[in-house]
Amino acid sequence: MSEPNVNPSELSRFIPLNSLSKDNLKELAQKARTVKVASGRFLFRDGKKPPMHLFLLQGEVDLLGEKGPEKSLKAGSEEARHSLETIHPSATGARAKSDVTALGIDRDLLDLMLTWDQTGSYEVDELDEDDEGDGDSDWMTRLLQTDCFRRIPPANIQAIFMRMEPVSVKAGENVVTQGEAGDYFYIIREGRCVVTRTTKTKPEGVRLAELGPGDSFGEEALISNKERNATVTMRDDGSLMRMSKEDFTSLLNEPLLDRVSYDDAVQLGRGGATWIDVRLPPEFEGGHIQGATNIPLFFLRKRAESLDTGTEYIVYCDTGSRSSAASFLLSERGFQARVLKGGLAEVPADALVKGKE
């Protein structure tokens, strides 16, 4: 039996829910459910994981193996801050040892919110102030020379330019505004833009970067399917090329996402590929693929400088949302990155290890 209307403060007790912004916690609370299970009844069984994350609010649960109970879990314990299915990945079931109340969270929704919060917290390094661009005639050449566009099939590149539309902009005009829904992917054809982001401590806005001809922006909101995480304002009069969200997804984003099954990923690992877990550290410590390096999504831009462009990377998260965003960002920077299809849900429990490595 499940009921709606969960208090946001209940959510913040658990990992990784405690990393979400206040607004996202409030939204998640509206979609979360409390699940009541009588003593002796199952929360899940026969090796079939629940369709949502289950966090123990009240009571005690036995986590079961093939031969019976293997671990007991009490609400309020430190271990119970994680979801039931991640505490003991090899568990084939969970049975209520007493009357139990659990919190049910949709997996895909949580991963989308984590993706938004983490992409929204990126810090963009200042670009070279001396690079004033080469003018209108070179923007397309500069764009085609980026590693991101080199990996797109030629037919798609032609379609991208055919579907882009020019937009004239004035100095001081906001091209995208923080908090608004993402609708277009932009490329600067002429002029320069300033990127700013408002925070609680800096409501006037923090200057993050300056962009010039050939630079692009707007992809993160389209990937995470959430609001813009920064405001982009024209410094000069200029012109932009823009592409709709639908065209971006079909022509630019998806061709860069090379998804691979777990079995194929294991073979790639034996050939030298490296696993990158883009979840938060507490999630990583709760259970991860052996040998994986933990680089949370919000650190990936800065850490990318230390990665080896000659190494193949397999990125993963719970469901694929955060790893898709990570793969796109790595591909933009010239790395060969693949996404683990289905995320950790497709990984055998005996392939996961706990703790730091």
PDB file of N, CA and C in Angstrom, residues 4-76:
ATOM      1  N   PRO A   4       0.729   9.189  -1.110  1.00  0.00           N
ATOM      2  CA  PRO A   4       1.520  10.339  -1.560  1.00  0.00           C
ATOM      3  C   PRO A   4       1.846  11.276  -0.407  1.00  0.00           C
ATOM      4  N   ASN A   5       2.315  12.474  -0.744  1.00  0.00           N
ATOM      5  CA  ASN A   5       2.530  13.559   0.214  1.00  0.00           C
ATOM      6  C   ASN A   5       3.576  13.237   1.277  1.00  0.00           C
ATOM      7  N   VAL A   6       4.829  13.300   0.870  1.00  0.00           N
ATOM      8  CA  VAL A   6       5.956  13.073   1.763  1.00  0.00           C
ATOM      9  C   VAL A   6       6.573  14.410   2.133  1.00  0.00           C
ATOM     10  N   ASN A   7       6.941  14.567   3.395  1.00  0.00           N
ATOM     11  CA  ASN A   7       7.588  15.798   3.833  1.00  0.00           C
ATOM     12  C   ASN A   7       9.025  15.839   3.297  1.00  0.00           C
ATOM     13  N   PRO A   8       9.440  16.981   2.685  1.00  0.00           N
ATOM     14  CA  PRO A   8      10.813  17.072   2.151  1.00  0.00           C
ATOM     15  C   PRO A   8      11.892  16.776   3.186  1.00  0.00           C
ATOM     16  N   SER A   9      11.608  17.084   4.459  1.00  0.00           N
ATOM     17  CA  SER A   9      12.615  16.826   5.492  1.00  0.00           C
ATOM     18  C   SER A   9      12.882  15.342   5.662  1.00  0.00           C
ATOM     19  N   GLU A  10      11.884  14.508   5.342  1.00  0.00           N
ATOM     20  CA  GLU A  10      12.087  13.059   5.402  1.00  0.00           C
ATOM     21  C   GLU A  10      13.102  12.627   4.343  1.00  0.00           C
ATOM     22  N   LEU A  11      13.019  13.262   3.166  1.00  0.00           N
ATOM     23  CA  LEU A  11      13.909  12.883   2.069  1.00  0.00           C
ATOM     24  C   LEU A  11      15.358  13.200   2.377  1.00  0.00           C
ATOM     25  N   SER A  12      15.593  14.321   3.038  1.00  0.00           N
ATOM     26  CA  SER A  12      16.966  14.778   3.257  1.00  0.00           C
ATOM     27  C   SER A  12      17.744  13.882   4.224  1.00  0.00           C
ATOM     28  N   ARG A  13      17.074  12.906   4.824  1.00  0.00           N
ATOM     29  CA  ARG A  13      17.766  11.966   5.715  1.00  0.00           C
ATOM     30  C   ARG A  13      18.575  10.940   4.928  1.00  0.00           C
ATOM     31  N   PHE A  14      18.263  10.792   3.638  1.00  0.00           N
ATOM     32  CA  PHE A  14      18.793   9.672   2.888  1.00  0.00           C
ATOM     33  C   PHE A  14      19.809  10.091   1.827  1.00  0.00           C
ATOM     34  N   ILE A  15      20.645   9.111   1.431  1.00  0.00           N
ATOM     35  CA  ILE A  15      21.701   9.281   0.423  1.00  0.00           C
ATOM     36  C   ILE A  15      21.249   8.619  -0.874  1.00  0.00           C
ATOM     37  N   PRO A  16      21.314   9.321  -2.021  1.00  0.00           N
ATOM     38  CA  PRO A  16      21.894  10.640  -2.290  1.00  0.00           C
ATOM     39  C   PRO A  16      20.890  11.780  -2.282  1.00  0.00           C
ATOM     40  N   LEU A  17      19.685  11.547  -1.711  1.00  0.00           N
ATOM     41  CA  LEU A  17      18.661  12.589  -1.716  1.00  0.00           C
ATOM     42  C   LEU A  17      19.131  13.847  -0.997  1.00  0.00           C
ATOM     43  N   ASN A  18      20.018  13.647   0.004  1.00  0.00           N
ATOM     44  CA  ASN A  18      20.485  14.791   0.786  1.00  0.00           C
ATOM     45  C   ASN A  18      21.361  15.744  -0.014  1.00  0.00           C
ATOM     46  N   SER A  19      21.751  15.349  -1.234  1.00  0.00           N
ATOM     47  CA  SER A  19      22.587  16.229  -2.064  1.00  0.00           C
ATOM     48  C   SER A  19      21.750  17.134  -2.971  1.00  0.00           C
ATOM     49  N   LEU A  20      20.441  16.896  -3.039  1.00  0.00           N
ATOM     50  CA  LEU A  20      19.589  17.676  -3.932  1.00  0.00           C
ATOM     51  C   LEU A  20      19.349  19.085  -3.400  1.00  0.00           C
ATOM     52  N   SER A  21      19.093  19.999  -4.306  1.00  0.00           N
ATOM     53  CA  SER A  21      18.754  21.364  -3.911  1.00  0.00           C
ATOM     54  C   SER A  21      17.406  21.372  -3.191  1.00  0.00           C
ATOM     55  N   LYS A  22      17.140  22.431  -2.473  1.00  0.00           N
ATOM     56  CA  LYS A  22      15.888  22.553  -1.724  1.00  0.00           C
ATOM     57  C   LYS A  22      14.684  22.479  -2.647  1.00  0.00           C
ATOM     58  N   ASP A  23      14.775  23.140  -3.798  1.00  0.00           N
ATOM     59  CA  ASP A  23      13.657  23.133  -4.749  1.00  0.00           C
ATOM     60  C   ASP A  23      13.407  21.741  -5.309  1.00  0.00           C
ATOM     61  N   ASN A  24      14.479  21.027  -5.641  1.00  0.00           N
ATOM     62  CA  ASN A  24      14.305  19.688  -6.184  1.00  0.00           C
ATOM     63  C   ASN A  24      13.809  18.705  -5.122  1.00  0.00           C
ATOM     64  N   LEU A  25      14.233  18.893  -3.878  1.00  0.00           N
ATOM     65  CA  LEU A  25      13.711  18.056  -2.800  1.00  0.00           C
ATOM     66  C   LEU A  25      12.208  18.247  -2.651  1.00  0.00           C
ATOM     67  N   LYS A  26      11.784  19.500  -2.754  1.00  0.00           N
ATOM     68  CA  LYS A  26      10.357  19.798  -2.628  1.00  0.00           C
ATOM     69  C   LYS A  26       9.568  19.143  -3.764  1.00  0.00           C
ATOM     70  N   GLU A  27      10.114  19.230  -4.975  1.00  0.00           N
ATOM     71  CA  GLU A  27       9.442  18.620  -6.120  1.00  0.00           C
ATOM     72  C   GLU A  27       9.423  17.102  -6.001  1.00  0.00           C
ATOM     73  N   LEU A  28      10.533  16.532  -5.560  1.00  0.00           N
ATOM     74  CA  LEU A  28      10.611  15.084  -5.412  1.00  0.00           C
ATOM     75  C   LEU A  28       9.643  14.597  -4.337  1.00  0.00           C
ATOM     76  N   ALA A  29       9.479  15.379  -3.269  1.00  0.00           N
ATOM     77  CA  ALA A  29       8.572  15.003  -2.190  1.00  0.00           C
ATOM     78  C   ALA A  29       7.134  14.894  -2.689  1.00  0.00           C
ATOM     79  N   GLN A  30       6.779  15.721  -3.667  1.00  0.00           N
ATOM     80  CA  GLN A  30       5.425  15.681  -4.213  1.00  0.00           C
ATOM     81  C   GLN A  30       5.180  14.415  -5.024  1.00  0.00           C
ATOM     82  N   LYS A  31       6.253  13.810  -5.535  1.00  0.00           N
ATOM     83  CA  LYS A  31       6.116  12.622  -6.374  1.00  0.00           C
ATOM     84  C   LYS A  31       6.497  11.337  -5.641  1.00  0.00           C
ATOM     85  N   ALA A  32       7.051  11.472  -4.435  1.00  0.00           N
ATOM     86  CA  ALA A  32       7.447  10.302  -3.652  1.00  0.00           C
ATOM     87  C   ALA A  32       6.216   9.650  -3.021  1.00  0.00           C
ATOM     88  N   ARG A  33       6.396   8.420  -2.584  1.00  0.00           N
ATOM     89  CA  ARG A  33       5.311   7.668  -1.948  1.00  0.00           C
ATOM     90  C   ARG A  33       5.819   6.993  -0.684  1.00  0.00           C
ATOM     91  N   THR A  34       4.924   6.893   0.321  1.00  0.00           N
ATOM     92  CA  THR A  34       5.247   6.064   1.476  1.00  0.00           C
ATOM     93  C   THR A  34       4.601   4.698   1.255  1.00  0.00           C
ATOM     94  N   VAL A  35       5.376   3.658   1.499  1.00  0.00           N
ATOM     95  CA  VAL A  35       4.914   2.292   1.275  1.00  0.00           C
ATOM     96  C   VAL A  35       4.829   1.592   2.626  1.00  0.00           C
ATOM     97  N   LYS A  36       3.642   1.110   2.980  1.00  0.00           N
ATOM     98  CA  LYS A  36       3.433   0.426   4.263  1.00  0.00           C
ATOM     99  C   LYS A  36       3.338  -1.080   4.022  1.00  0.00           C
ATOM    100  N   VAL A  37       4.161  -1.825   4.748  1.00  0.00           N
ATOM    101  CA  VAL A  37       4.216  -3.274   4.591  1.00  0.00           C
ATOM    102  C   VAL A  37       4.086  -3.930   5.972  1.00  0.00           C
ATOM    103  N   ALA A  38       3.131  -4.857   6.108  1.00  0.00           N
ATOM    104  CA  ALA A  38       2.916  -5.530   7.391  1.00  0.00           C
ATOM    105  C   ALA A  38       4.035  -6.520   7.674  1.00  0.00           C
ATOM    106  N   SER A  39       4.242  -6.808   8.940  1.00  0.00           N
ATOM    107  CA  SER A  39       5.266  -7.762   9.362  1.00  0.00           C
ATOM    108  C   SER A  39       5.070  -9.097   8.647  1.00  0.00           C
ATOM    109  N   GLY A  40       6.195  -9.627   8.120  1.00  0.00           N
ATOM    110  CA  GLY A  40       6.145 -10.900   7.421  1.00  0.00           C
ATOM    111  C   GLY A  40       5.903 -10.787   5.931  1.00  0.00           C
ATOM    112  N   ARG A  41       5.490  -9.637   5.460  1.00  0.00           N
ATOM    113  CA  ARG A  41       5.246  -9.432   4.026  1.00  0.00           C
ATOM    114  C   ARG A  41       6.541  -8.981   3.343  1.00  0.00           C
ATOM    115  N   PHE A  42       6.568  -9.102   2.017  1.00  0.00           N
ATOM    116  CA  PHE A  42       7.772  -8.780   1.255  1.00  0.00           C
ATOM    117  C   PHE A  42       7.698  -7.371   0.648  1.00  0.00           C
ATOM    118  N   LEU A  43       8.840  -6.688   0.668  1.00  0.00           N
ATOM    119  CA  LEU A  43       8.972  -5.432  -0.078  1.00  0.00           C
ATOM    120  C   LEU A  43       9.385  -5.730  -1.515  1.00  0.00           C
ATOM    121  N   PHE A  44      10.228  -6.752  -1.681  1.00  0.00           N
ATOM    122  CA  PHE A  44      10.508  -7.325  -2.989  1.00  0.00           C
ATOM    123  C   PHE A  44      11.032  -8.738  -2.764  1.00  0.00           C
ATOM    124  N   ARG A  45      10.966  -9.581  -3.807  1.00  0.00           N
ATOM    125  CA  ARG A  45      11.337 -10.984  -3.610  1.00  0.00           C
ATOM    126  C   ARG A  45      11.735 -11.631  -4.938  1.00  0.00           C
ATOM    127  N   ASP A  46      12.260 -12.865  -4.862  1.00  0.00           N
ATOM    128  CA  ASP A  46      12.604 -13.686  -6.027  1.00  0.00           C
ATOM    129  C   ASP A  46      13.615 -13.009  -6.956  1.00  0.00           C
ATOM    130  N   GLY A  47      14.472 -12.173  -6.365  1.00  0.00           N
ATOM    131  CA  GLY A  47      15.517 -11.537  -7.156  1.00  0.00           C
ATOM    132  C   GLY A  47      15.042 -10.388  -8.027  1.00  0.00           C
ATOM    133  N   LYS A  48      13.773 -10.043  -7.952  1.00  0.00           N
ATOM    134  CA  LYS A  48      13.230  -8.942  -8.758  1.00  0.00           C
ATOM    135  C   LYS A  48      13.317  -7.644  -7.971  1.00  0.00           C
ATOM    136  N   LYS A  49      14.197  -6.763  -8.396  1.00  0.00           N
ATOM    137  CA  LYS A  49      14.375  -5.509  -7.691  1.00  0.00           C
ATOM    138  C   LYS A  49      13.122  -4.650  -7.815  1.00  0.00           C
ATOM    139  N   PRO A  50      12.835  -3.841  -6.800  1.00  0.00           N
ATOM    140  CA  PRO A  50      11.638  -2.985  -6.867  1.00  0.00           C
ATOM    141  C   PRO A  50      11.762  -1.972  -7.987  1.00  0.00           C
ATOM    142  N   PRO A  51      10.625  -1.534  -8.548  1.00  0.00           N
ATOM    143  CA  PRO A  51      10.662  -0.569  -9.650  1.00  0.00           C
ATOM    144  C   PRO A  51      11.110   0.823  -9.217  1.00  0.00           C
ATOM    145  N   MET A  52      11.220   1.040  -7.913  1.00  0.00           N
ATOM    146  CA  MET A  52      11.664   2.334  -7.407  1.00  0.00           C
ATOM    147  C   MET A  52      12.645   2.113  -6.264  1.00  0.00           C
ATOM    148  N   HIS A  53      13.411   3.150  -5.935  1.00  0.00           N
ATOM    149  CA  HIS A  53      14.285   3.081  -4.772  1.00  0.00           C
ATOM    150  C   HIS A  53      13.406   3.020  -3.519  1.00  0.00           C
ATOM    151  N   LEU A  54      13.768   2.149  -2.580  1.00  0.00           N
ATOM    152  CA  LEU A  54      13.043   2.037  -1.312  1.00  0.00           C
ATOM    153  C   LEU A  54      13.979   2.392  -0.164  1.00  0.00           C
ATOM    154  N   PHE A  55      13.582   3.396   0.627  1.00  0.00           N
ATOM    155  CA  PHE A  55      14.351   3.822   1.789  1.00  0.00           C
ATOM    156  C   PHE A  55      13.517   3.542   3.048  1.00  0.00           C
ATOM    157  N   LEU A  56      14.153   2.966   4.056  1.00  0.00           N
ATOM    158  CA  LEU A  56      13.444   2.534   5.258  1.00  0.00           C
ATOM    159  C   LEU A  56      13.175   3.717   6.197  1.00  0.00           C
ATOM    160  N   LEU A  57      11.891   4.035   6.400  1.00  0.00           N
ATOM    161  CA  LEU A  57      11.496   5.129   7.291  1.00  0.00           C
ATOM    162  C   LEU A  57      11.241   4.632   8.712  1.00  0.00           C
ATOM    163  N   GLN A  58      10.537   3.518   8.824  1.00  0.00           N
ATOM    164  CA  GLN A  58      10.189   2.970  10.138  1.00  0.00           C
ATOM    165  C   GLN A  58      10.229   1.446  10.074  1.00  0.00           C
ATOM    166  N   GLY A  59      10.599   0.822  11.211  1.00  0.00           N
ATOM    167  CA  GLY A  59      10.559  -0.629  11.306  1.00  0.00           C
ATOM    168  C   GLY A  59      11.893  -1.294  11.023  1.00  0.00           C
ATOM    169  N   GLU A  60      11.823  -2.619  10.827  1.00  0.00           N
ATOM    170  CA  GLU A  60      13.017  -3.424  10.600  1.00  0.00           C
ATOM    171  C   GLU A  60      12.764  -4.399   9.451  1.00  0.00           C
ATOM    172  N   VAL A  61      13.799  -4.606   8.637  1.00  0.00           N
ATOM    173  CA  VAL A  61      13.682  -5.429   7.443  1.00  0.00           C
ATOM    174  C   VAL A  61      14.784  -6.474   7.424  1.00  0.00           C
ATOM    175  N   ASP A  62      14.437  -7.687   6.976  1.00  0.00           N
ATOM    176  CA  ASP A  62      15.438  -8.720   6.709  1.00  0.00           C
ATOM    177  C   ASP A  62      15.753  -8.712   5.217  1.00  0.00           C
ATOM    178  N   LEU A  63      17.029  -8.584   4.888  1.00  0.00           N
ATOM    179  CA  LEU A  63      17.463  -8.710   3.503  1.00  0.00           C
ATOM    180  C   LEU A  63      17.832 -10.163   3.281  1.00  0.00           C
ATOM    181  N   LEU A  64      17.261 -10.775   2.252  1.00  0.00           N
ATOM    182  CA  LEU A  64      17.318 -12.216   2.072  1.00  0.00           C
ATOM    183  C   LEU A  64      18.293 -12.635   0.985  1.00  0.00           C
ATOM    184  N   GLY A  65      18.904 -13.803   1.202  1.00  0.00           N
ATOM    185  CA  GLY A  65      19.705 -14.448   0.183  1.00  0.00           C
ATOM    186  C   GLY A  65      18.997 -15.720  -0.259  1.00  0.00           C
ATOM    187  N   GLU A  66      19.670 -16.530  -1.013  1.00  0.00           N
ATOM    188  CA  GLU A  66      19.042 -17.755  -1.523  1.00  0.00           C
ATOM    189  C   GLU A  66      18.687 -18.733  -0.402  1.00  0.00           C
ATOM    190  N   LYS A  67      19.404 -18.655   0.733  1.00  0.00           N
ATOM    191  CA  LYS A  67      19.153 -19.593   1.822  1.00  0.00           C
ATOM    192  C   LYS A  67      18.440 -18.961   3.011  1.00  0.00           C
ATOM    193  N   GLY A  68      17.950 -17.724   2.852  1.00  0.00           N
ATOM    194  CA  GLY A  68      17.224 -17.089   3.939  1.00  0.00           C
ATOM    195  C   GLY A  68      17.823 -15.744   4.324  1.00  0.00           C
ATOM    196  N   PRO A  69      17.454 -15.219   5.513  1.00  0.00           N
ATOM    197  CA  PRO A  69      17.934 -13.906   5.945  1.00  0.00           C
ATOM    198  C   PRO A  69      19.453 -13.828   6.020  1.00  0.00           C
ATOM    199  N   GLU A  70      20.011 -12.769   5.477  1.00  0.00           N
ATOM    200  CA  GLU A  70      21.462 -12.563   5.508  1.00  0.00           C
ATOM    201  C   GLU A  70      21.843 -11.293   6.264  1.00  0.00           C
ATOM    202  N   LYS A  71      20.872 -10.394   6.393  1.00  0.00           N
ATOM    203  CA  LYS A  71      21.199  -9.121   7.043  1.00  0.00           C
ATOM    204  C   LYS A  71      19.907  -8.473   7.522  1.00  0.00           C
ATOM    205  N   SER A  72      19.925  -7.933   8.736  1.00  0.00           N
ATOM    206  CA  SER A  72      18.782  -7.184   9.250  1.00  0.00           C
ATOM    207  C   SER A  72      19.108  -5.705   9.241  1.00  0.00           C
ATOM    208  N   LEU A  73      18.104  -4.912   8.955  1.00  0.00           N
ATOM    209  CA  LEU A  73      18.308  -3.471   8.823  1.00  0.00           C
ATOM    210  C   LEU A  73      17.239  -2.734   9.610  1.00  0.00           C
ATOM    211  N   LYS A  74      17.653  -1.803  10.467  1.00  0.00           N
ATOM    212  CA  LYS A  74      16.724  -1.024  11.277  1.00  0.00           C
ATOM    213  C   LYS A  74      16.649   0.409  10.771  1.00  0.00           C
ATOM    214  N   ALA A  75      15.444   0.949  10.734  1.00  0.00           N
ATOM    215  CA  ALA A  75      15.257   2.343  10.350  1.00  0.00           C
ATOM    216  C   ALA A  75      16.032   3.240  11.307  1.00  0.00           C
ATOM    217  N   GLY A  76      16.631   4.281  10.770  1.00  0.00           N
ATOM    218  CA  GLY A  76      17.383   5.227  11.591  1.00  0.00           C
ATOM    219  C   GLY A  76      18.851   4.902  11.722  1.00  0.00           C
TER     220      GLY A  76
END
